[in-house]
Short mmCIF file of C-alpha atoms in Angstrom, two decimals:
data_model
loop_
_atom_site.label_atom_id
_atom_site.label_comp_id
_atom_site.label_asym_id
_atom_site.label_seq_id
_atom_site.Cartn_x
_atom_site.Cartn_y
_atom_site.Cartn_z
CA UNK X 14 0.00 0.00 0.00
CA UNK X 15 1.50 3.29 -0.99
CA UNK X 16 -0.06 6.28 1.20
CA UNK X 17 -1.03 9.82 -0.05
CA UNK X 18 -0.44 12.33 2.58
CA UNK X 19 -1.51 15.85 1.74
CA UNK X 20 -0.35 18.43 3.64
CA UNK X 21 0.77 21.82 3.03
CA UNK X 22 4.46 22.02 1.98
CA UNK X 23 5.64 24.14 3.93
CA UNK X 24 5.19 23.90 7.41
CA UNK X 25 5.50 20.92 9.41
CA UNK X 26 1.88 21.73 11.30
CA UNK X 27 -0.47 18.77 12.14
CA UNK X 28 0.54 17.11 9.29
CA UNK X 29 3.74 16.14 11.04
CA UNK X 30 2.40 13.93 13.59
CA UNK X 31 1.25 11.77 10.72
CA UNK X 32 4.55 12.19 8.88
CA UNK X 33 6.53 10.73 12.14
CA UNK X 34 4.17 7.63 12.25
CA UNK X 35 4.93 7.31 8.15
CA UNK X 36 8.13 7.46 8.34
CA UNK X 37 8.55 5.55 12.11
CA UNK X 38 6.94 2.48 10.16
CA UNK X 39 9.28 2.46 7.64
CA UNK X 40 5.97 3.02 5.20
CA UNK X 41 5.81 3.60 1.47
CA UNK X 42 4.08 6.79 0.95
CA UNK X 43 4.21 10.09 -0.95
CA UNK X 44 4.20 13.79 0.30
CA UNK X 45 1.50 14.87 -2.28
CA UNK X 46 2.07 18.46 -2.19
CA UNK X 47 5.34 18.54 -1.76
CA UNK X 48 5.89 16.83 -5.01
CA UNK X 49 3.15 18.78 -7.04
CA UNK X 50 2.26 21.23 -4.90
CA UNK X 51 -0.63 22.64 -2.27
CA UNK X 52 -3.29 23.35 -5.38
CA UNK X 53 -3.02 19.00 -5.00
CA UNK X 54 -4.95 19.82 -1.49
CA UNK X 55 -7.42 22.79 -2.93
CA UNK X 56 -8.87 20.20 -5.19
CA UNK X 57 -10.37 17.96 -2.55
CA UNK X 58 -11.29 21.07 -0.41
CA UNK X 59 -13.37 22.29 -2.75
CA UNK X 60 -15.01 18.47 -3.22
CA UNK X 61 -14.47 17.99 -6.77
CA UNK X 62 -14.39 14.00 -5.59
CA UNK X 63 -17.08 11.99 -4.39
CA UNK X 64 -17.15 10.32 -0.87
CA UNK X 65 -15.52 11.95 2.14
CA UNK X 66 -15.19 16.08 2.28
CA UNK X 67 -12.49 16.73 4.35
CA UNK X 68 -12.67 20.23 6.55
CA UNK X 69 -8.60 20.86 6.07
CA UNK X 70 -5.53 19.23 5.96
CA UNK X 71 -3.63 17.08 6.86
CA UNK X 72 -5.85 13.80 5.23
CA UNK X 73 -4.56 10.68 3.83
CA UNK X 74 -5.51 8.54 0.82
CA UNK X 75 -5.09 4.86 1.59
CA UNK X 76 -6.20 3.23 -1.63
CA UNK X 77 -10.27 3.97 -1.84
CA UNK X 78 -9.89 5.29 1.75
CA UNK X 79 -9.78 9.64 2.63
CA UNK X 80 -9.33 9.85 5.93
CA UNK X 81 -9.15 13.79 7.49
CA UNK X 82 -8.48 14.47 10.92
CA UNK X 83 -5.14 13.73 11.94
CA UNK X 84 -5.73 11.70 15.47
CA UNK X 85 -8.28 10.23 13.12
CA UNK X 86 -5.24 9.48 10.78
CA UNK X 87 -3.42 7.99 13.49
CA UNK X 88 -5.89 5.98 15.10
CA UNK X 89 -6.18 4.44 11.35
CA UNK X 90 -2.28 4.18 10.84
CA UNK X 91 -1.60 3.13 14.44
CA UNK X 92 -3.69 -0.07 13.44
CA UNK X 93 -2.05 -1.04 10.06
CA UNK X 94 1.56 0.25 10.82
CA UNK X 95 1.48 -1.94 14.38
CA UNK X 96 1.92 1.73 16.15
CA UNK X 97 -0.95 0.81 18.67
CA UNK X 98 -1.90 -1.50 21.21
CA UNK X 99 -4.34 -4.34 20.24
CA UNK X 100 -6.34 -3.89 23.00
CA UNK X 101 -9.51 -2.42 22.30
CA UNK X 102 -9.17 -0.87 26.20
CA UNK X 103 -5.87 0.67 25.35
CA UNK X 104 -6.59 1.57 21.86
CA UNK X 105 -9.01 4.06 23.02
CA UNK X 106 -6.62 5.39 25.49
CA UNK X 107 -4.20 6.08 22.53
CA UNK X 108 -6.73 7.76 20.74
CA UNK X 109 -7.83 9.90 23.70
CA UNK X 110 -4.12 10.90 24.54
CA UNK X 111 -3.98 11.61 21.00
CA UNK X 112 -7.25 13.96 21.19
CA UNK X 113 -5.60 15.94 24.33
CA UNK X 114 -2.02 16.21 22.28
CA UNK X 115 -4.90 18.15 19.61
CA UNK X 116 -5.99 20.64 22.00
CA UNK X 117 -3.00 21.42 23.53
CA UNK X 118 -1.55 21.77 19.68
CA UNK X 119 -5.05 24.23 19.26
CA UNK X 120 -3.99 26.23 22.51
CA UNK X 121 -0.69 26.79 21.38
CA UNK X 122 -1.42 28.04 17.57
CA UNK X 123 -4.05 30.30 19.66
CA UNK X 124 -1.24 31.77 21.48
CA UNK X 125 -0.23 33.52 18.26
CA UNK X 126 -3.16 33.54 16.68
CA UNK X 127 -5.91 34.51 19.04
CA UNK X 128 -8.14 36.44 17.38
CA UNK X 129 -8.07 34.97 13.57
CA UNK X 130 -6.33 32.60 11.83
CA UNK X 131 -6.62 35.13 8.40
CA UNK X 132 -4.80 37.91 10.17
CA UNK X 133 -0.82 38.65 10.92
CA UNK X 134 0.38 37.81 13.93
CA UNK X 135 1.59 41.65 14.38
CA UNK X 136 -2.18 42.46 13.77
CA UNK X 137 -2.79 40.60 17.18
CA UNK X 138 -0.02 40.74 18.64
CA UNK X 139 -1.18 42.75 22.25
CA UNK X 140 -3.57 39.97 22.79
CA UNK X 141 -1.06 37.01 21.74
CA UNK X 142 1.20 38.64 24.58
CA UNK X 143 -1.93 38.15 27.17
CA UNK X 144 -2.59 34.67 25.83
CA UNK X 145 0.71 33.39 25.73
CA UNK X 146 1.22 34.31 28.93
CA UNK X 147 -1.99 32.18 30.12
CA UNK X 148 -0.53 29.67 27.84
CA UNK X 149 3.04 29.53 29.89
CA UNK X 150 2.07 30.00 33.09
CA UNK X 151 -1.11 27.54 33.33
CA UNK X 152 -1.92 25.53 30.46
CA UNK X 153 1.40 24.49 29.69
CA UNK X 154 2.48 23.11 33.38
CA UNK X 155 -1.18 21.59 33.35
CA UNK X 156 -0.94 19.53 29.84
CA UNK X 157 2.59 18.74 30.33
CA UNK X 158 2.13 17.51 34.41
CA UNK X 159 -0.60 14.96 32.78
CA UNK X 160 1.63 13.80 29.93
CA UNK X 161 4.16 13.14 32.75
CA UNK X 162 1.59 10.94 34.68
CA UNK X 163 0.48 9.24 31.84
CA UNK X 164 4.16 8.18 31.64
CA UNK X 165 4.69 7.26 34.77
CA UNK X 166 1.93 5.04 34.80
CA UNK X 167 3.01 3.39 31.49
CA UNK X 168 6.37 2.82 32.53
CA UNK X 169 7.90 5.31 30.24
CA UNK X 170 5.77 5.03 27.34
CA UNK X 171 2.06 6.57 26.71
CA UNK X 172 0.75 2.87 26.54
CA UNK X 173 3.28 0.69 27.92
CA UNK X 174 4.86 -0.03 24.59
CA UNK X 175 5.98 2.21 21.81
CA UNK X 176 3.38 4.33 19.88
CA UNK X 177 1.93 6.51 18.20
CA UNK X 178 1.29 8.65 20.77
CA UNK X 179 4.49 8.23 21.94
CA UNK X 180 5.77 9.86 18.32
CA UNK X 181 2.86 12.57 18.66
CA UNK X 182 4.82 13.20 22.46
CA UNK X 183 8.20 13.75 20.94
CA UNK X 184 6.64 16.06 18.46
CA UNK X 185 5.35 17.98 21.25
CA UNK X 186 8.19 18.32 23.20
CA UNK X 187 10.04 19.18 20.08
CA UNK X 188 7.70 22.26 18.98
CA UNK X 189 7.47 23.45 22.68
CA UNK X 190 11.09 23.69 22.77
CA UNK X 191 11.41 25.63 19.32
CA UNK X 192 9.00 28.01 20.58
CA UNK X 193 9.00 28.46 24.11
CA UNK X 194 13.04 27.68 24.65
CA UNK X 195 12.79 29.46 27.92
CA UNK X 196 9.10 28.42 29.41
CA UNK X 197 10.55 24.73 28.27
CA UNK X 198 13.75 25.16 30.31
CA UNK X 199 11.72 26.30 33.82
CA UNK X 200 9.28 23.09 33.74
CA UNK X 201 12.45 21.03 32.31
CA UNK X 202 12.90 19.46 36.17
CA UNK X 203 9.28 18.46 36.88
CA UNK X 204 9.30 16.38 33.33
CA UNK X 205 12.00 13.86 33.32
CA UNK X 206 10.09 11.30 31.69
CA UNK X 207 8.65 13.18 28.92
CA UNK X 208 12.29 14.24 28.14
CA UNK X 209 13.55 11.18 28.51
CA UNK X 210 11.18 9.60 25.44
CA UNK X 211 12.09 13.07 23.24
CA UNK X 212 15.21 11.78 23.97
CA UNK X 213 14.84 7.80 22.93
CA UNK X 214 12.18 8.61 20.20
CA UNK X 215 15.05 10.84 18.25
CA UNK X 216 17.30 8.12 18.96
CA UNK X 217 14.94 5.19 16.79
CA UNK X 218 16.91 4.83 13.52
CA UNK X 219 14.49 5.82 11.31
CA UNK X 220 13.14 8.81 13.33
CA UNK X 221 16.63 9.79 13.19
CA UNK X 222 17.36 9.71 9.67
CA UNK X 223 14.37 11.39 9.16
CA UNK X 224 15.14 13.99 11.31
CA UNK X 225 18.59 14.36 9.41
CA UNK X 226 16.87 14.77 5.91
CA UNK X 227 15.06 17.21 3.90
CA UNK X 228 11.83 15.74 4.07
CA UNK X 229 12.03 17.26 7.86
CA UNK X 230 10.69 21.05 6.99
CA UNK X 231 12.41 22.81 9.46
CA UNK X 232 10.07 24.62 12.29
CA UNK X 233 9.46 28.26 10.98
CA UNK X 234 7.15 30.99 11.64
CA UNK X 235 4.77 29.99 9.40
CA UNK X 236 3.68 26.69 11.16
CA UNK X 237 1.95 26.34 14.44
CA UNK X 238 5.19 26.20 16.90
CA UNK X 239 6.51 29.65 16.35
CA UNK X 240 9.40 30.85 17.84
CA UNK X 241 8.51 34.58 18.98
CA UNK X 242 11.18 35.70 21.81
CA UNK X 243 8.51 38.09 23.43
CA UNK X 244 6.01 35.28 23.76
CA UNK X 245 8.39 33.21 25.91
CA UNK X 246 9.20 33.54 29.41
CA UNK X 247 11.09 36.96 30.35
CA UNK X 248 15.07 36.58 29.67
CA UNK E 21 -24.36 -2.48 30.57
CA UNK E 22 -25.06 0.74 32.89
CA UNK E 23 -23.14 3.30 31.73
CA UNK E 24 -21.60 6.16 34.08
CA UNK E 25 -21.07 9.42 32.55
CA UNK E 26 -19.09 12.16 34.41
CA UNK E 27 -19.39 15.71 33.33
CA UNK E 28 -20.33 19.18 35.30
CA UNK E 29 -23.61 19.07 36.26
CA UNK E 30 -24.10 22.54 35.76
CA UNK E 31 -23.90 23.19 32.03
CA UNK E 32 -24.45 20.90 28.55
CA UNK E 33 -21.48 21.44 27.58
CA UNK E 34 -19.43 18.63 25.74
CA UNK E 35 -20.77 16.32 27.67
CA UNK E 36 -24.19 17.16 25.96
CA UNK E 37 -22.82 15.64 22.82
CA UNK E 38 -22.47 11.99 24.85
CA UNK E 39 -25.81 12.66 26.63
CA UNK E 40 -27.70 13.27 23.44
CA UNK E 41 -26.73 9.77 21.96
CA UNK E 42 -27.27 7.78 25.37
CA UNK E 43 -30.97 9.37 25.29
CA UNK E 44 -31.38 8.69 21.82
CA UNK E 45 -30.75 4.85 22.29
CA UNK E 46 -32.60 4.68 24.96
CA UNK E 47 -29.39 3.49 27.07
CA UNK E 48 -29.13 3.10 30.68
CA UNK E 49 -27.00 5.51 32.04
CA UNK E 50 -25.98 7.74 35.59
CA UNK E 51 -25.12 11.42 34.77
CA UNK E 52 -22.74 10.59 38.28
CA UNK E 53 -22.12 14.52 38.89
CA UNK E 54 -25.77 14.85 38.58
CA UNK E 55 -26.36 12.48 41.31
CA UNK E 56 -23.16 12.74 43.37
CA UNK E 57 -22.08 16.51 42.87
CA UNK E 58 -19.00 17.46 40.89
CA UNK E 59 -16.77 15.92 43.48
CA UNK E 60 -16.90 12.84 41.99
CA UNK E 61 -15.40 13.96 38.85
CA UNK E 62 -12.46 15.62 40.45
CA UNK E 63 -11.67 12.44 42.26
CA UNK E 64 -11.17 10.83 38.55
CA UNK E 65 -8.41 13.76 37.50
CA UNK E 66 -6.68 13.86 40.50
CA UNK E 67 -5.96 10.05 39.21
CA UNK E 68 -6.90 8.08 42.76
CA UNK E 69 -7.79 5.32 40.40
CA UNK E 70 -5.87 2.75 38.38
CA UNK E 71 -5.20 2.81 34.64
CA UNK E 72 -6.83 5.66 31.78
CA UNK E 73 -6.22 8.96 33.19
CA UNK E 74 -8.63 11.58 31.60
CA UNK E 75 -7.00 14.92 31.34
CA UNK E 76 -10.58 16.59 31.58
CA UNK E 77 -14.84 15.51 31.47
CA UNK E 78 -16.59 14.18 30.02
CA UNK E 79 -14.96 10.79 30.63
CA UNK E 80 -17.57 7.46 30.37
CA UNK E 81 -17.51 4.41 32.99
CA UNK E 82 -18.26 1.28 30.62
CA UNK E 83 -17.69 -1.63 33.01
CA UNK E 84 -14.14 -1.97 33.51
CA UNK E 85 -13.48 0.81 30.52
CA UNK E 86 -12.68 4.09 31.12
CA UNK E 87 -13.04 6.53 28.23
CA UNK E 88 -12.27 10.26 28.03
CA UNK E 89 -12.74 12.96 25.19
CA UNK E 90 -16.03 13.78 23.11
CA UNK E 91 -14.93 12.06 19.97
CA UNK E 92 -13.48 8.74 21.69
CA UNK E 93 -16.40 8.42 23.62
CA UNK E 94 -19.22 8.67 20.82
CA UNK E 95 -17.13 6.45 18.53
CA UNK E 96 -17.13 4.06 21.16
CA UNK E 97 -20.96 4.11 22.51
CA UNK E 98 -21.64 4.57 18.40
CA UNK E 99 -20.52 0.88 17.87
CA UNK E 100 -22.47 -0.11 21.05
CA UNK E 101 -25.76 1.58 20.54
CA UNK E 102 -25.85 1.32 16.77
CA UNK E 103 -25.39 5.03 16.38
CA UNK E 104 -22.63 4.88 13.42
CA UNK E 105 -22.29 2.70 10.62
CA UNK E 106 -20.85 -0.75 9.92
CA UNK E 107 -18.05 -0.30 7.24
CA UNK E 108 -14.71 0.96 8.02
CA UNK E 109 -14.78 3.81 5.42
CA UNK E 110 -17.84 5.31 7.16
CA UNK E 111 -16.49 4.83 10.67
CA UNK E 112 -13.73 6.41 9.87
CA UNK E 113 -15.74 9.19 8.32
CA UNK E 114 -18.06 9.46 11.43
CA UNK E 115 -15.09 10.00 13.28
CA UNK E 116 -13.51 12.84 11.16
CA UNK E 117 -16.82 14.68 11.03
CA UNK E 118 -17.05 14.80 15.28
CA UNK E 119 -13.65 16.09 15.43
CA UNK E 120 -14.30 18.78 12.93
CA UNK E 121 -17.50 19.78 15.26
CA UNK E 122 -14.61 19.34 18.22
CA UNK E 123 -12.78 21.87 16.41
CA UNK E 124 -15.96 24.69 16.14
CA UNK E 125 -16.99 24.24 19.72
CA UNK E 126 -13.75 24.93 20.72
CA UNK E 127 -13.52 27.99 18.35
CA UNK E 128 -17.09 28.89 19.75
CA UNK E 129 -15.50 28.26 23.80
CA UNK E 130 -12.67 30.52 22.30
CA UNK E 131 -15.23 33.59 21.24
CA UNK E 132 -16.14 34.33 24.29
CA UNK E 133 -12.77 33.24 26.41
CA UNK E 134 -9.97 34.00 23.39
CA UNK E 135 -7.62 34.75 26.08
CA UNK E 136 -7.77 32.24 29.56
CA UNK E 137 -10.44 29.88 30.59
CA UNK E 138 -9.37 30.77 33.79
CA UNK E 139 -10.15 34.66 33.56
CA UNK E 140 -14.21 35.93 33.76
CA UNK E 141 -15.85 36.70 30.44
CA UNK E 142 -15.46 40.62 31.42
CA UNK E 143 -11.93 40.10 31.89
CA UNK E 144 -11.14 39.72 28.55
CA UNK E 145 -14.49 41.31 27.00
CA UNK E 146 -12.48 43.72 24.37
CA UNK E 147 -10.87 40.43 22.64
CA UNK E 148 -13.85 38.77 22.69
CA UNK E 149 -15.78 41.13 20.68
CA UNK E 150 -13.03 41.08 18.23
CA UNK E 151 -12.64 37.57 18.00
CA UNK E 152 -16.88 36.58 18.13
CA UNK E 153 -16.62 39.07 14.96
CA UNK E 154 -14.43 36.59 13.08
CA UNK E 155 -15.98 33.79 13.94
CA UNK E 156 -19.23 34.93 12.86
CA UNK E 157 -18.07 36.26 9.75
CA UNK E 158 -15.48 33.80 8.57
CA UNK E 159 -15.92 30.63 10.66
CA UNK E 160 -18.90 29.92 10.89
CA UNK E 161 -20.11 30.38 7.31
CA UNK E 162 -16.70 27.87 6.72
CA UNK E 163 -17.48 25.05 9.13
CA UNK E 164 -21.36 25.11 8.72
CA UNK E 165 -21.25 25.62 4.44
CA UNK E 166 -18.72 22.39 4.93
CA UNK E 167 -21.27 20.32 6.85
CA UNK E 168 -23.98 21.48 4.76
CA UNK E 169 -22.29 19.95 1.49
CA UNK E 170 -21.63 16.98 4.28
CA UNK E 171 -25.83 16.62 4.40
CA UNK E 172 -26.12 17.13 0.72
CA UNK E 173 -24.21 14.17 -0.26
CA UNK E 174 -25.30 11.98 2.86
CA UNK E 175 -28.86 12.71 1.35
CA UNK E 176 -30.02 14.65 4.40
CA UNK E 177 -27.79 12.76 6.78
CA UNK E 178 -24.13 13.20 7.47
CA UNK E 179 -23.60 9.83 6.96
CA UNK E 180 -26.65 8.47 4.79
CA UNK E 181 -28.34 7.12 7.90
CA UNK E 182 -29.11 8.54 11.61
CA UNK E 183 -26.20 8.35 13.52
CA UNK E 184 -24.25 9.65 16.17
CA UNK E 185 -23.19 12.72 13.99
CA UNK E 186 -26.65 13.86 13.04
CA UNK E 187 -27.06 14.21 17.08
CA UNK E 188 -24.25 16.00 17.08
CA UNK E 189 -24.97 18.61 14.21
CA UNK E 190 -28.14 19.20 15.97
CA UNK E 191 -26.70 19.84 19.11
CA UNK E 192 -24.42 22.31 17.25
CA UNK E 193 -27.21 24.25 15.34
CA UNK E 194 -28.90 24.34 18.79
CA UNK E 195 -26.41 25.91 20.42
CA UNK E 196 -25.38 28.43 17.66
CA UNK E 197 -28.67 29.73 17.80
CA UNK E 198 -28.78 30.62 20.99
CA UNK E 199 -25.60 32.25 21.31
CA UNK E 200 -26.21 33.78 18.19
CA UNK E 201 -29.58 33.99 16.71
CA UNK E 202 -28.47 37.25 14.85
CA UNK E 203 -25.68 35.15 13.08
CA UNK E 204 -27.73 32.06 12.21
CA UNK E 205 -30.75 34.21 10.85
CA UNK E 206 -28.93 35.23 8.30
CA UNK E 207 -27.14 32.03 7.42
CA UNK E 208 -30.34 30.51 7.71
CA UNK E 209 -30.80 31.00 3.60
CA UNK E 210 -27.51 28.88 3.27
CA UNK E 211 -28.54 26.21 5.52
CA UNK E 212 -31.42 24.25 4.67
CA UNK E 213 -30.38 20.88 5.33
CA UNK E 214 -28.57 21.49 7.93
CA UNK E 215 -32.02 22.78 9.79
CA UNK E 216 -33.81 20.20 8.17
CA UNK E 217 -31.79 17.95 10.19
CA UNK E 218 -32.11 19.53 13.22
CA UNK E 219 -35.88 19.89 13.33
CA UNK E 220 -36.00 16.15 12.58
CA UNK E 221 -33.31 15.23 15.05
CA UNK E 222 -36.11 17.35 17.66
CA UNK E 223 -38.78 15.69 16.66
CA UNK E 224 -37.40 12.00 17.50
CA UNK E 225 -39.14 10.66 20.17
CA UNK E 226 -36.62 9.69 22.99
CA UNK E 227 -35.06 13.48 21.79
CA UNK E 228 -38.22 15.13 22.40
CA UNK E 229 -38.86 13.06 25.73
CA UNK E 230 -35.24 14.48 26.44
CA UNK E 231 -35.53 17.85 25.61
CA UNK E 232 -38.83 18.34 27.83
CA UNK E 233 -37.53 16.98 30.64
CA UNK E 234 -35.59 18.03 33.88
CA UNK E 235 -32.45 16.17 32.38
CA UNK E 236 -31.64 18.83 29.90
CA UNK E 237 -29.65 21.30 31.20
CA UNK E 238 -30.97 25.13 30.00
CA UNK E 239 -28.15 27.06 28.09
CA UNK E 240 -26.60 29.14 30.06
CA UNK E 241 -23.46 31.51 30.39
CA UNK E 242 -21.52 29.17 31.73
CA UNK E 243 -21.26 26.77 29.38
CA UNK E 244 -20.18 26.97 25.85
CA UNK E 245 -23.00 28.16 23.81
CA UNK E 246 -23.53 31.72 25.44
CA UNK E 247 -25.32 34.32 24.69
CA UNK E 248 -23.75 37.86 24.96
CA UNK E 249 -25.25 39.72 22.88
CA UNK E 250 -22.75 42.23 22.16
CA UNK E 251 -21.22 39.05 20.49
CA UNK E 252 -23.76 38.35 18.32
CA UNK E 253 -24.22 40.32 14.92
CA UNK E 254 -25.40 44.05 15.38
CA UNK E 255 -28.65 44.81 15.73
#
């Protein structure tokens, strides 16, 4: 089976938690608009196929299959690529973790974009400071103090075995870090194990030669970890 | 099975979304913080109990299962109380369609709170207006145009037979017209399957029985759906 992700080209986005479990799995697939393009996404937006509309990108073609969503992606993936537990107890833990990883990923394009997606972040930039600030100093501890219990209770892993979600957790760490160096640094010593899987998930051979390549798009300010200094805890 | 269901007792909320297809089936089912005070919710994220830890409510006691976030939970009771469809393709599509509602209510949650949960409505009232603007003028036409064209080729349904979504959709529409019954009056033109559906979603027995009783939680301005009016469209 050779996979069709499409997801715009440029950013890595939400797009990139699918992208880790593709390339984790050692899967054949194809990076539709980065070979021909984001007009390869506008078509299905604007439904000129039958079947399944998806809302936005990222969504997957799996031979007949269009799947949008991407924890809806995953859950799919996590079940053919063996990136999820069997259980049907523990598969709908992954899939809730998964849904939680979402809205913290929501909260955290909010924080530069809390008034509208279609404007510049220097258009709302007064109330990304206020939000941003919410988002460090009580969100952030919050989501991340759960992810840390969830490990703790699976022994170093989401679901007591490598995942998806544990992927989607690196990815995390790794966006919070590009954007919030400083916020990341303070709550560094309540989070061992959540650093400690960044840490091993980089380390999985194929993780890491994906990382090394250039079908990693580097984080920029275009995506939804955004490195703005005056968003980040004082210096 | 007796189900337990754990969500604020005060306000619909997203835990209206899980109610609405337990009532629709018929299931038997506690609404515990109903019974037992919020209390026994807290006890639940404070993790005093073995295994899942929900990061938030609703979460749903299934026997030994227990099941956190909107989406997870309706795509599990969906299978159980024959409220989604049998093949994969359609499961999967069920599925994509909740999260994309996910994704509104939280924009809607956002309108009126686009800086902290944590602050009062008045604390952040000069961002709100600001951001309710956007949403009514941009999102909302997006999301509910996209589930519209969802109806139309689901033949009235968003998935070509009743099913967890539809109770979903209707919840939505409900709730978007009482926060904003300026807005939706004049998307109304633009809409008409989408109100089709909900009228016919009202008019389902067990729904109606619902809806009249003591069990439905009135909107109010603490939950999501609110209704400032200096939100809504002017006058």
């Amino acid at each position: 089976m050779r996979y069709e992700l499409y997801y715009w080209s440029g950013i890595q986005g939400r797009g990139e938690f699918v992208r880790l479990a593709l390339e984790d799995a050692g899967a054949d697939y194809v990076d539709v608009a980065r070979e021909e393009g984001d007009d390869a996404i506008l078509r299905y937006l604007d439904g000129v196929h039958e079947g399944p509309l998806p809302f936005a990108p990222p969504f997957l073609k799996a031979g007949r299959l269009l799947i949008a969503q991407t924890a809806n992606i995953l859950e799919y993936l996590g079940c053919k690529l063996s990136l999820a537990p069997e259980s049907e107890s523990a598969r709908l833990y992954a899939n809730q973790l998964q849904l939680t990883i979402a809205d913290l990923v929501a909260e955290v394009h909010d924080s530069h974009h809390p008034i509208a997606s279609s404007l510049y972040y220097e258009d709302q930039r007064e109330e990304a400071l206020r939000r941003a600030g919410d988002l460090r100093t009580q969100r952030l501890p919050k989501f991340l103090d759960h992810f840390e219990q969830v490990l703790e209770r699976g022994g170093g892993h989401a679901l007591r075995r490598h995942s998806y979600v544990d992927l989607s957790l690196f990815q995390l760490v790794s966006g919070l870090s590009y954007a919030f160096p400083r916020a990341m640094q303070r709550l560094h010593p309540d989070l061992p194990l959540l650093h400690a899987l960044h840490a091993s998930v980089a380390k999985r051979p194929r993780i890491a030669a994906y990382l090394a390549s250039s079908r990693r798009v580097p984080f920029n300010e275009s995506g939804i970890f955004r490195h703005y200094p005056e968003l980040d805890d004082p210096a």
